[in-house]
XYZ file of C-alpha atoms in Angstrom:
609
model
C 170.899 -57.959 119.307
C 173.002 -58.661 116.506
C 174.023 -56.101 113.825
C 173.396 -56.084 110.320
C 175.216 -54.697 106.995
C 174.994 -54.440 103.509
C 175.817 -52.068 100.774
C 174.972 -52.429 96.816
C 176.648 -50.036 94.201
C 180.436 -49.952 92.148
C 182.927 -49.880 95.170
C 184.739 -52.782 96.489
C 182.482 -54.710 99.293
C 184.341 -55.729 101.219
C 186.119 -53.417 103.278
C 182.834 -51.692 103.250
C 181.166 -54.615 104.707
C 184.079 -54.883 107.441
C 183.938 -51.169 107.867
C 180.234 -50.959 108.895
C 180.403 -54.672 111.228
C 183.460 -53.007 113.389
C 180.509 -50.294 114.355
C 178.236 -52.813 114.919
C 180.572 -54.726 117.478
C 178.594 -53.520 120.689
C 175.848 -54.771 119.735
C 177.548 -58.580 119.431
C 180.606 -60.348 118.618
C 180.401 -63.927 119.157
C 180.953 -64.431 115.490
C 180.730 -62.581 111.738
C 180.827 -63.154 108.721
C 180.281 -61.796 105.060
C 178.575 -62.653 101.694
C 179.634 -61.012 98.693
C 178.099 -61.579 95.094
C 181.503 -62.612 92.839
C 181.487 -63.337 89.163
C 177.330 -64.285 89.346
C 178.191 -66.374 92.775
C 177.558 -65.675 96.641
C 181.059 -66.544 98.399
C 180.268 -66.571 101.615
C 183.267 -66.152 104.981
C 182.277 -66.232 108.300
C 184.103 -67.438 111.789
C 183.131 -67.807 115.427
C 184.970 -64.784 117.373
C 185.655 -61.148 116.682
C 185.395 -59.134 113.764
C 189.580 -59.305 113.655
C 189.509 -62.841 113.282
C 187.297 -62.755 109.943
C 189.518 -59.803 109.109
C 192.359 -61.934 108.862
C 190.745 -64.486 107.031
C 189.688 -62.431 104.547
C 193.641 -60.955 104.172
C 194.491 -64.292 102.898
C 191.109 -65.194 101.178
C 189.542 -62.153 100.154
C 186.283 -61.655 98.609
C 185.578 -59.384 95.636
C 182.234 -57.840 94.463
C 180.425 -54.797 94.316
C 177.337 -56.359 96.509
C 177.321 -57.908 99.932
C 175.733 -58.391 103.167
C 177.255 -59.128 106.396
C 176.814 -59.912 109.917
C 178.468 -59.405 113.785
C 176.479 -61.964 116.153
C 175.084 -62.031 119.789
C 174.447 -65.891 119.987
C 170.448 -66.807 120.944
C 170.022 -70.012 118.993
C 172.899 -71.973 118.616
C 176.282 -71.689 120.071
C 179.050 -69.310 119.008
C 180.827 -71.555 116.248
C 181.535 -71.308 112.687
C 178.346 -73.083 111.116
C 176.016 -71.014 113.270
C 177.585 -67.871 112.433
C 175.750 -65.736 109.632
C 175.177 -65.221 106.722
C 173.385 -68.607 105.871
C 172.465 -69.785 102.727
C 170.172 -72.471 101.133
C 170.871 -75.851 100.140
C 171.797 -74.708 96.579
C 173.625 -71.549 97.981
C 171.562 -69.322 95.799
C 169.019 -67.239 98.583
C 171.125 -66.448 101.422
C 170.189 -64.140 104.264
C 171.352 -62.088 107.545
C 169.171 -61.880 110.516
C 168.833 -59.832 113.745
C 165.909 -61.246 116.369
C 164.439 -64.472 117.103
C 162.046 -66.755 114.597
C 159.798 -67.605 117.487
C 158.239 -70.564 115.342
C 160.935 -72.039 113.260
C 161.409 -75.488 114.996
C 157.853 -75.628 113.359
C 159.170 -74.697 110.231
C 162.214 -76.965 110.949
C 160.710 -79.799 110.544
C 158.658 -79.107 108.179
C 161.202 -78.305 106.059
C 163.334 -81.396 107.334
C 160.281 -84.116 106.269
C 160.836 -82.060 102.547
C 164.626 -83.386 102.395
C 166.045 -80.184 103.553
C 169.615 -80.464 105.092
C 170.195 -78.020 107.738
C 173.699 -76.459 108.440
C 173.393 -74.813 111.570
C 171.351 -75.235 114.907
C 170.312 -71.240 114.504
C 166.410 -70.611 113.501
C 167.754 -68.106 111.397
C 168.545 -71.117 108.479
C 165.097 -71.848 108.027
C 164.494 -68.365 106.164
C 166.904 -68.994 103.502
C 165.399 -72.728 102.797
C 161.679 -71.615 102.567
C 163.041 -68.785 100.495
C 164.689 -71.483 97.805
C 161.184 -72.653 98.374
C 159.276 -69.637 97.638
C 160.680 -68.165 94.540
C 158.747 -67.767 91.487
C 161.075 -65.476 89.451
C 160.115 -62.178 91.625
C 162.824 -62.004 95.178
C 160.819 -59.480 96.690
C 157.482 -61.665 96.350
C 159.289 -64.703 97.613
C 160.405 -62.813 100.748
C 156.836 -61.289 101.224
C 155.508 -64.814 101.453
C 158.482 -66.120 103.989
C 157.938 -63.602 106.664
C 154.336 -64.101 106.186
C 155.041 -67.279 107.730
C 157.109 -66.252 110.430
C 156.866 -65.418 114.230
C 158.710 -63.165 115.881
C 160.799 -59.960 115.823
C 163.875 -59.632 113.015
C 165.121 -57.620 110.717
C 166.479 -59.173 107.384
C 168.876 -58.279 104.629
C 168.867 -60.934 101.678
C 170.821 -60.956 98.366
C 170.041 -63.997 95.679
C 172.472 -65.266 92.516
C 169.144 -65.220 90.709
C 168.795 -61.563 91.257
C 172.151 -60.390 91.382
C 171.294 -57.085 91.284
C 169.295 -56.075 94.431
C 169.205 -56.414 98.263
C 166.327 -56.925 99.948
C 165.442 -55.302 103.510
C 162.741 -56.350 105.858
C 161.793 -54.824 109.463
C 159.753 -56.102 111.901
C 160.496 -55.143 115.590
C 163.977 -55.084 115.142
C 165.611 -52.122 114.091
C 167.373 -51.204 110.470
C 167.706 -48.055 108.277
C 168.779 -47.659 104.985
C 171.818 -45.221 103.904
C 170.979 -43.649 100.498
C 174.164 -42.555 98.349
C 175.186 -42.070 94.732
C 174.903 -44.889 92.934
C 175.069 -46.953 95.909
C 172.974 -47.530 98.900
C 173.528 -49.268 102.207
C 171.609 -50.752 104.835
C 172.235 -51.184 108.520
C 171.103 -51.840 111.827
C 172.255 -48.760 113.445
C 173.216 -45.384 111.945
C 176.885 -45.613 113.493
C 177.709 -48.099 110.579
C 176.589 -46.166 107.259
C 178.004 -42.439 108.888
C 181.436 -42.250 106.809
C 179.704 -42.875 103.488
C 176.278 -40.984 104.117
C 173.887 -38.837 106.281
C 170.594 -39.332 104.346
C 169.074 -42.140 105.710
C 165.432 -43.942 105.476
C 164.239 -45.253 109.278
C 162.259 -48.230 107.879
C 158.726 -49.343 109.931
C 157.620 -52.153 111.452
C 156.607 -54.373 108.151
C 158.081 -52.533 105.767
C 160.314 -54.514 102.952
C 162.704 -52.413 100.872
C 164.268 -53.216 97.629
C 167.703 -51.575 97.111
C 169.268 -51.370 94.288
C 172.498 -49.244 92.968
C 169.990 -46.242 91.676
C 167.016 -46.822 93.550
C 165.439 -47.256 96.782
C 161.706 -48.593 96.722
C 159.814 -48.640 100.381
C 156.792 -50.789 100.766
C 154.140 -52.488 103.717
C 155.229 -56.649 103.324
C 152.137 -57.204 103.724
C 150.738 -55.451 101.007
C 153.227 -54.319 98.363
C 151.086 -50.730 98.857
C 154.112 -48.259 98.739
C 155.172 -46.728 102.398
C 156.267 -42.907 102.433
C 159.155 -42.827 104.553
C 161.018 -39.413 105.089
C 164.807 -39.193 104.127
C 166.450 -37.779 107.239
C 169.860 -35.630 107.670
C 171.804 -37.475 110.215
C 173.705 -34.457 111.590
C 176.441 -36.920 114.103
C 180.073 -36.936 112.625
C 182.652 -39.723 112.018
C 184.434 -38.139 114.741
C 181.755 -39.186 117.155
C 181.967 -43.097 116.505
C 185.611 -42.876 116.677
C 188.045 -43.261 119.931
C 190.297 -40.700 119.107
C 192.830 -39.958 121.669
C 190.946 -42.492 124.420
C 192.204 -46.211 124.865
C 188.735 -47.525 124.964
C 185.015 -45.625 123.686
C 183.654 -46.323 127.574
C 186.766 -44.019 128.714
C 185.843 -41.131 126.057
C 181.938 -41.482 126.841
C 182.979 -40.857 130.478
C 184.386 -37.437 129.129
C 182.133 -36.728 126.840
C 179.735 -36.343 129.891
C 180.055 -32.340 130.069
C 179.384 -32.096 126.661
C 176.314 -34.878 126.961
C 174.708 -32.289 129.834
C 175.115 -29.159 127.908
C 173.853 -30.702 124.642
C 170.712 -31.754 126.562
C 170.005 -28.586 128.402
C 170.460 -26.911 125.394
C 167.117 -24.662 124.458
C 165.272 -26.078 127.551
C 165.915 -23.150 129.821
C 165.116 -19.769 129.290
C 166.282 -16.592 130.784
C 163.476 -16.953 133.442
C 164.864 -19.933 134.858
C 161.925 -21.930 133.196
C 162.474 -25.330 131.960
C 160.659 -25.656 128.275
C 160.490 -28.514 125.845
C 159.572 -27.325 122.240
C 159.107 -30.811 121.587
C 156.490 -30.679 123.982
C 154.740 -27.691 122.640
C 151.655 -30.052 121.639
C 151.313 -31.522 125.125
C 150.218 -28.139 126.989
C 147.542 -29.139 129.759
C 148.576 -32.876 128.380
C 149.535 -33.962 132.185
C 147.217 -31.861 134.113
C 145.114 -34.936 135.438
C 147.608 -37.158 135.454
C 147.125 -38.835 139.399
C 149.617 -41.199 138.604
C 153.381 -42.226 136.795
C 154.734 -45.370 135.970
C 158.390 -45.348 134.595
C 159.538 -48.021 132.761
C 162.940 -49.328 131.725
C 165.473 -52.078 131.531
C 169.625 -51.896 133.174
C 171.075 -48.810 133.511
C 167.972 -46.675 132.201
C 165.895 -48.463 134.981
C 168.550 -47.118 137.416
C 168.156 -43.569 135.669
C 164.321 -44.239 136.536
C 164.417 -44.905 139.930
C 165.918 -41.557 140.547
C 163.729 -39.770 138.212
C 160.872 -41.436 139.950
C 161.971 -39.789 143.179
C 162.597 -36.639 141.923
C 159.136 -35.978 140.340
C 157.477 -37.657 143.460
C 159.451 -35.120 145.329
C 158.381 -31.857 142.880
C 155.207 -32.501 141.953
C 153.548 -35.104 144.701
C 152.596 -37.529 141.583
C 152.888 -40.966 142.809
C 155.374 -42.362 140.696
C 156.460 -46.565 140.599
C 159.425 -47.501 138.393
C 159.187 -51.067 137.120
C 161.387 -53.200 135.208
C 159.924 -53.407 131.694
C 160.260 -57.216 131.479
C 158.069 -57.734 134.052
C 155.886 -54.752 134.119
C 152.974 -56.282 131.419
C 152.774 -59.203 133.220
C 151.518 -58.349 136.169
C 148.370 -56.865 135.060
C 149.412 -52.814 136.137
C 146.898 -50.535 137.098
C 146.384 -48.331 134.398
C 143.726 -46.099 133.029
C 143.608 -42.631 130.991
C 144.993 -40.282 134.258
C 148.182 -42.867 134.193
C 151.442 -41.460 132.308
C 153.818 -43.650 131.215
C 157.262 -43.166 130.444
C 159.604 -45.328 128.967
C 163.305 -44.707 129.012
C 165.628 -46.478 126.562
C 169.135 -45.409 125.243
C 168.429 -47.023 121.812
C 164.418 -46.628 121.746
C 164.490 -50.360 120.392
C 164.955 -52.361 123.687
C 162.168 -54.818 123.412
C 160.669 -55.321 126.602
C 160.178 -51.637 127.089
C 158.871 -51.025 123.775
C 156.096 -54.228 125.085
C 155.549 -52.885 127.792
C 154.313 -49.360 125.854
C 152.143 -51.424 123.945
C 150.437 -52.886 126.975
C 150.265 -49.400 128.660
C 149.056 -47.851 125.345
C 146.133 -50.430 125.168
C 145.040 -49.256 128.695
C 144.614 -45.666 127.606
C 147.847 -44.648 129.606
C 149.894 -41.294 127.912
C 153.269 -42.218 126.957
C 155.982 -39.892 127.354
C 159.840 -41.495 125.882
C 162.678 -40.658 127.254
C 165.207 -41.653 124.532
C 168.631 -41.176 122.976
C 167.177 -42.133 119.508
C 163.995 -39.603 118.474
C 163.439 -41.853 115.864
C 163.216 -45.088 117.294
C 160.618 -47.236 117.621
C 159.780 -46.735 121.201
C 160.074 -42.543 120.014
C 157.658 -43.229 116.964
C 155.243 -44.712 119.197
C 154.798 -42.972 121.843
C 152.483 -39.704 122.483
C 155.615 -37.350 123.641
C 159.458 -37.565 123.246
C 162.350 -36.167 125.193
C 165.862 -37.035 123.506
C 168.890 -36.978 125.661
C 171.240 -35.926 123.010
C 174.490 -37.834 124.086
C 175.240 -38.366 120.658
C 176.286 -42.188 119.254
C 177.286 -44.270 122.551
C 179.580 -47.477 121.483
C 180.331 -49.049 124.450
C 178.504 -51.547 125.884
C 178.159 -50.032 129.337
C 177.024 -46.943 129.158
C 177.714 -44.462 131.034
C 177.233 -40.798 128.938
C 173.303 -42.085 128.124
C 172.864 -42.563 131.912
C 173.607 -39.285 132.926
C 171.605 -37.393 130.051
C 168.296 -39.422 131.356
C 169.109 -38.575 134.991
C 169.270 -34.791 133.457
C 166.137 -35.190 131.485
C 164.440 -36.237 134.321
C 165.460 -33.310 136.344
C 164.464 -30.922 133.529
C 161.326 -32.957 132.930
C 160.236 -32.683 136.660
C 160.770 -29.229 136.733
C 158.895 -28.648 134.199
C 155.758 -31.051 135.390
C 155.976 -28.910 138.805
C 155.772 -25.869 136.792
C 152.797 -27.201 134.811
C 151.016 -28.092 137.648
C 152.257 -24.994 140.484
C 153.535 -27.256 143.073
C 157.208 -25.839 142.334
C 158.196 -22.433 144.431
C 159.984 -20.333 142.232
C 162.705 -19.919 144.262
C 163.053 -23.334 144.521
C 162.773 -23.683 141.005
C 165.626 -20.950 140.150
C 167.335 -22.874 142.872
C 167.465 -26.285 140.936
C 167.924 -24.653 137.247
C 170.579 -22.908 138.488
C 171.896 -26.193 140.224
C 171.211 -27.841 136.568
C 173.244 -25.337 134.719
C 176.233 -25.925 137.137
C 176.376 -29.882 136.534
C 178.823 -30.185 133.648
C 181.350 -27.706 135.126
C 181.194 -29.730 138.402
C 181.368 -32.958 136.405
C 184.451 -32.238 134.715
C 185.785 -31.268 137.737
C 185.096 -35.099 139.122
C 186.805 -36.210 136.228
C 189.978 -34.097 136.652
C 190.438 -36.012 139.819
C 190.251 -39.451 138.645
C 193.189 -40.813 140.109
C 191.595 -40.161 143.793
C 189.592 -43.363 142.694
C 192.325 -45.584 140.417
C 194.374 -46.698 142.612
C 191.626 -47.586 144.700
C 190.043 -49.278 141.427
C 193.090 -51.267 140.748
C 193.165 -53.042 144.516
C 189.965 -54.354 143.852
C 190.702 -56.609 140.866
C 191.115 -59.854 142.842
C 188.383 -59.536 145.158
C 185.989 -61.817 144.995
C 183.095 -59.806 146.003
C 182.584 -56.246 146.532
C 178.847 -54.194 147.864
C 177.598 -51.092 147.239
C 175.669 -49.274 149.763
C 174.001 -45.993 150.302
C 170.498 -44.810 151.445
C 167.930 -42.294 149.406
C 169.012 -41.328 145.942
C 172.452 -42.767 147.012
C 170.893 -46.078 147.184
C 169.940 -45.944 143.574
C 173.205 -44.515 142.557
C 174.854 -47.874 144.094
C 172.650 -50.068 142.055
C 174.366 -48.168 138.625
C 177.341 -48.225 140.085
C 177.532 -52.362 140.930
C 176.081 -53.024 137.664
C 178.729 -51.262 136.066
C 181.446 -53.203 138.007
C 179.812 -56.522 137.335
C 179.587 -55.772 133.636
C 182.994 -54.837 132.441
C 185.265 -56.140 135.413
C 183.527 -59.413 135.912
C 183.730 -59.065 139.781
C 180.833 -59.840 141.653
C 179.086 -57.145 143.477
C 175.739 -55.806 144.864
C 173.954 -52.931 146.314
C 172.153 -52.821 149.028
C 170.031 -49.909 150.986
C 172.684 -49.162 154.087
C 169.814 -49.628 156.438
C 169.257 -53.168 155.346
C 172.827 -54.672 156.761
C 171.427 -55.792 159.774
C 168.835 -57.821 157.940
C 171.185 -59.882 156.273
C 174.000 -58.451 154.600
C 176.192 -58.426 157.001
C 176.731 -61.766 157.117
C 178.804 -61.471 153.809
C 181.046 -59.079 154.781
C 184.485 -60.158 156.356
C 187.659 -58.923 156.749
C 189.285 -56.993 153.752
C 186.046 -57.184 152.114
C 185.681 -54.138 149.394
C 182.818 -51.921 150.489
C 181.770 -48.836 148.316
C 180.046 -46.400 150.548
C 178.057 -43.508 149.090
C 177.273 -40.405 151.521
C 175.723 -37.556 150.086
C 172.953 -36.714 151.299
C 173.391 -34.669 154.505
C 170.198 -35.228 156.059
C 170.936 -39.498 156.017
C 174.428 -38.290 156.903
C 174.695 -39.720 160.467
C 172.791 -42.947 159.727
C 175.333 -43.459 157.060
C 177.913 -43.401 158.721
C 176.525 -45.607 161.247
C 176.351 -48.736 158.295
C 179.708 -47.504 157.628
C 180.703 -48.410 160.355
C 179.070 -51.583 160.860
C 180.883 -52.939 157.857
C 184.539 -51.620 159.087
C 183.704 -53.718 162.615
C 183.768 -56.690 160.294
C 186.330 -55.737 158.669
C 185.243 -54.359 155.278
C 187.340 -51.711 153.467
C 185.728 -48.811 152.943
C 185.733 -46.302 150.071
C 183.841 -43.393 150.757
C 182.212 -40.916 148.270
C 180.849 -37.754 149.879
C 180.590 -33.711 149.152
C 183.578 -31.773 149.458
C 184.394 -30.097 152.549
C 183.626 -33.242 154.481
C 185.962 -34.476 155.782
C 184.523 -36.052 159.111
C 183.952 -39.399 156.369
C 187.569 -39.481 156.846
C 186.888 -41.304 160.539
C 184.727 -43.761 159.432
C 186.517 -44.906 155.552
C 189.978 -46.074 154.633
C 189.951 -44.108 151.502
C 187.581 -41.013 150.508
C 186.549 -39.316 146.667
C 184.586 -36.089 147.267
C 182.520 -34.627 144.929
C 181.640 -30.824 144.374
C 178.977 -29.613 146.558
C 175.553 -28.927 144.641
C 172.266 -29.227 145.852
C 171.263 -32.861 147.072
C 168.814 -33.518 144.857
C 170.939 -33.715 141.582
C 173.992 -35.277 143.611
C 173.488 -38.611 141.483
C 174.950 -37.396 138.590
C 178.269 -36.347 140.217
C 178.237 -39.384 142.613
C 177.633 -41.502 139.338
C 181.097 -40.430 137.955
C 183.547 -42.051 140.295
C 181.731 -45.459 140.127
C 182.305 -45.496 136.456
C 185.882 -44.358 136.810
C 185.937 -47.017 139.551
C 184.358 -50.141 137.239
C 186.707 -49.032 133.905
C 190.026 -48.803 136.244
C 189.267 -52.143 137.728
C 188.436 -53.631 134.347
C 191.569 -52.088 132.641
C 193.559 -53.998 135.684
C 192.000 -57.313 134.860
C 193.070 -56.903 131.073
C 189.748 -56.952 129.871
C 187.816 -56.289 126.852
C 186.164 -53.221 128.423
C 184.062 -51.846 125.483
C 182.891 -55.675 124.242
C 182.442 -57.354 127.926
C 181.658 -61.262 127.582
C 178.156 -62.267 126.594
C 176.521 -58.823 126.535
C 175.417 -56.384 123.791
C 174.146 -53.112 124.203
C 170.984 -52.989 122.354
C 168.779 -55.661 123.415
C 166.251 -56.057 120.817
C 165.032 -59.303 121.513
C 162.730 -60.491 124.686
């Protein structure tokens, strides 16, 4: 979950280096640091905190070079400090190496290294990679890497530089994620895209066990194992600058929040015709693909889970599939059900998340279909699985996300539209009922977001409670459990979600007087046995905000305070219902004064299990 830099060619390093780690932020910033070839010598700056604090650092000592790597930080082994902070180097300060995933067997290699008379600097498992590679070279950088990660265990993604070859980088993937950015006389690499955008579009995705060797005019891709030579295509990246930038918003989880319209039409884009007919193009190979399919596991992690539970629903609903959404962490070990009828699909903003992309590997092994619902068509999860939907909500910084959440709620509506279609359990009246209903959501969205401050000041007398619940029943249910996780994310202020129907089992016994309650009520036909929990809560003296459709305005007997949302059909209701709660979690957060885009000890892409 850390992120990764480094660039090789005749510009100055350095404010390349610090360029690319500021885009890396989300995905950690307990420390960073920088190592930049100077004069024949690795000089090497790094500091426990935020980017800004190695920034200023390096305004009073900078470094100056023309090759570098650096490194932003989500602590795993090791606290956040200065010595554990990356880049790390060998003894001699000659091999020295950035890292992103875990070296599952390097207290192993610890010690054996330690009985050898090696000093270690650190308490990460990332040092022991530069020491064996002090050990390993023979005059050849590439072959002495090649013979280190044959000894280790794990998932990680390396970039190492040496004094001894001061003109390359080397690049290694395996399970982690990293692409190289190929220039003019200069070439980058990078764990995510977002960081090599202003300088180039043409990048190489590397492969699990591939090992690059970069230098300012050339590029060479090969299997680690081997040293065979691995054909990777160079892509066009089409995103622009513009779209990793905040531009006129305060934070990047504000403008993602607005760029929700845009995120809907982008993904229905081509996948409706003038029939009302959902189509995928990109699933023009899977005709008849899902005709036997008897049964659906969805798989996810967070927020995409959340997107899956309501997807789950939906296709239940449409196409009378059983369908079972599991958390992807725990979904392999439980020995699923799964055989050749079984589709799987796997739902990640990045495609790299590591327990889901597991969990495909287990489901693949049974004979299951994969179908990836993914932000990233070419991650790893998209690479390996059978079919791929992308969401196309462009680049999303922020650590909470909120734009990727409702472009996999869309997909799934589009997707289970067009399963019902396959398979002729869909009406088509019904059907031109829903597309048209699909068409209408980013309209109706910004229309939600027009009307923000029906929910700030509500957002803002929340930031000293001490607890707050979520509840709702149906698809509203599954809304709450988005919306409490985004609360508990940025604002720090405890909350849960519970199905309204289970207060009485428990629940209530938390609630007291001037106790924040959230209380979604959308669907009409759970309407009355809504309200009913609503007002269980307000006889203990909960205070209730209320999110329901437009036009009614009976809620406003039963809450304190009331958002409406447009009226649309109540099947696709969670994506407008979802819009408030974000509204709701940034408002509160921006009360507290916190760090709403880099919330304490999270990243975004989790690429470690």
């Amino acid at each position: 979950m850390c992120g990764i830099v480094g660039y090789i060619g005749k510009r100055d390093v350095q404010p390349i280096l610090l360029n690319g780690l500021s885009k890396l932020e989300y995905r950690g910033y307990d420390s960073a640091g920088i190592a930049v070839l100077e004069q024949d010598r690795i000089k090497i700056s790094k500091v426990e905190g935020r980017l800004a604090n190695l920034s200023s650092r390096l305004d009073e000592q900078p470094l100056q070079g023309s090759a570098g790597i650096g490194h932003t930080r989500w602590a795993t082994h090791g606290k956040p400090s200065d010595a554990n902070s990356h880049p790390h180097a060998d003894m001699s300060g000659q091999f020295t190496v950035v890292h992103n995933g875990i070296v599952e067997n390097y207290m192993e290699l610890k010690k054996e290294l330690e009985a050898k008379g090696v000093t270690f600097a650190s308490e990460t498992d990332t040092e022991v990679i530069a020491h064996l590679l002090a050990e390993a070279y023979q005059g050849d950088l590439a072959a002495a890497v090649r013979v280190v990660i044959g000894r280790l265990q794990g998932a990680y993604s390396l970039g190492v530089m040496a004094e001894c070859e001061p003109d390359k980088l080397v690049a290694v993937r395996q399970s982690s994620p990293l692409v190289i950015g190929a220039g003019q006389g200069e070439h980058f690499i990078a764990s995510d895209i977002s960081a090599l955008i202003e300088h180039t579009r043409e990048v190489y995705i590397l492969e699990d066990g591939d090992l690059a060797v970069i230098t300012r005019d050339r590029i060479s891709i090969t299997k680690a194992e081997t040293a065979e030579p691995a054909e990777r295509k160079l892509l066009h990246i089409d995103w622009s600058a513009d779209q990793v930038e905040k531009g006129q918003y305060d934070h990047f989880m504000l403008k993602e929040i607005h760029e929700q319209p845009l995120t809907l039409r982008n993904t229905m884009l081509g996948r409706i015709n003038d029939r009302d007919e959902v189509v995928f193009p990109e699933l023009a190979h899977a005709a008849g693909a899902f005709q036997d399919v008897d049964k659906i596991f969805i798989i996810a992690c967070g927020t995409a889970y959340h997107a899956g539970l309501v997807g789950g629903a939906v296709i239940e609903k449409l196409t009378r599939i059983p369908v079972q959404s599991d958390i992807a962490s725990e979904f392999r070990y439980r020995d699923p059900i799964i055989t050749d009828r079984t589709l799987v699909i796997v739902v990640s903003q990045s495609g790299e998340t590591a327990d889901s992309l597991a969990a495909l590997h287990e489901s693949r092994r049974h004979g299951a279909k994969i179908l990836a619902i993914t932000n990233v068509p070419t991650s790893s999860i998209a690479r390996d699985a059978d079919y791929v939907i992308a969401t196309k909500a462009g680049p999303e910084i922020a650590v909470a996300s909120t734009k990727a959440y409702t472009a996999q709620l869309l997909a799934f509506y589009l997707f289970s539209v067009y399963l019902a279609q396959e398979r002729q359990t869909l009406d088509p009246a019904r059907r031109t009922e829903l597309v048209k209903g699909l068409k209408a959501l980013p309209v109706q969205v910004e229309k939600v977001l027009e009307n923000a401050n029906e929910v700030k000041l509500f957002a803002e007398s929340i930031k000293d409670a001490d607890s707050l619940f979520f509840i709702g029943r149906g698809l509203d249910y599954a809304v709450a459990l988005e919306g409490s996780l985004k609360l508990k994310e940025i604002s720090y202020i405890h909350s849960e979600a519970y199905a309204a129907g289970e207060l009485k089992h428990g629940t209530l016994a938390l609630i007291e007087k001037d106790t924040p309650v959230i209380a979604l009520a959308t669907h009409m036909d759970l309407y009355e046995k809504t309200v009913s929990n609503i007002k269980e809560v307000k006889a203990r003296g909960a205070h209730v905000m209320g999110i329901t459709v437009e036009g009614n305005v009976e809620l406003l007997n039963a809450v304190d305070e009331i958002c409406f949302i447009p009226p649309s059909l109540q099947l696709l209701a969670p994506i407008l219902a979802v819009v408030p709660l974000q509204l709701i979690s940034y408002y509160a957060s921006l009360a507290l004064g916190n760090d709403i885009d880099k919330p304490r000890n999270l990243a975004k892409s989790v690429t470690v299990e």
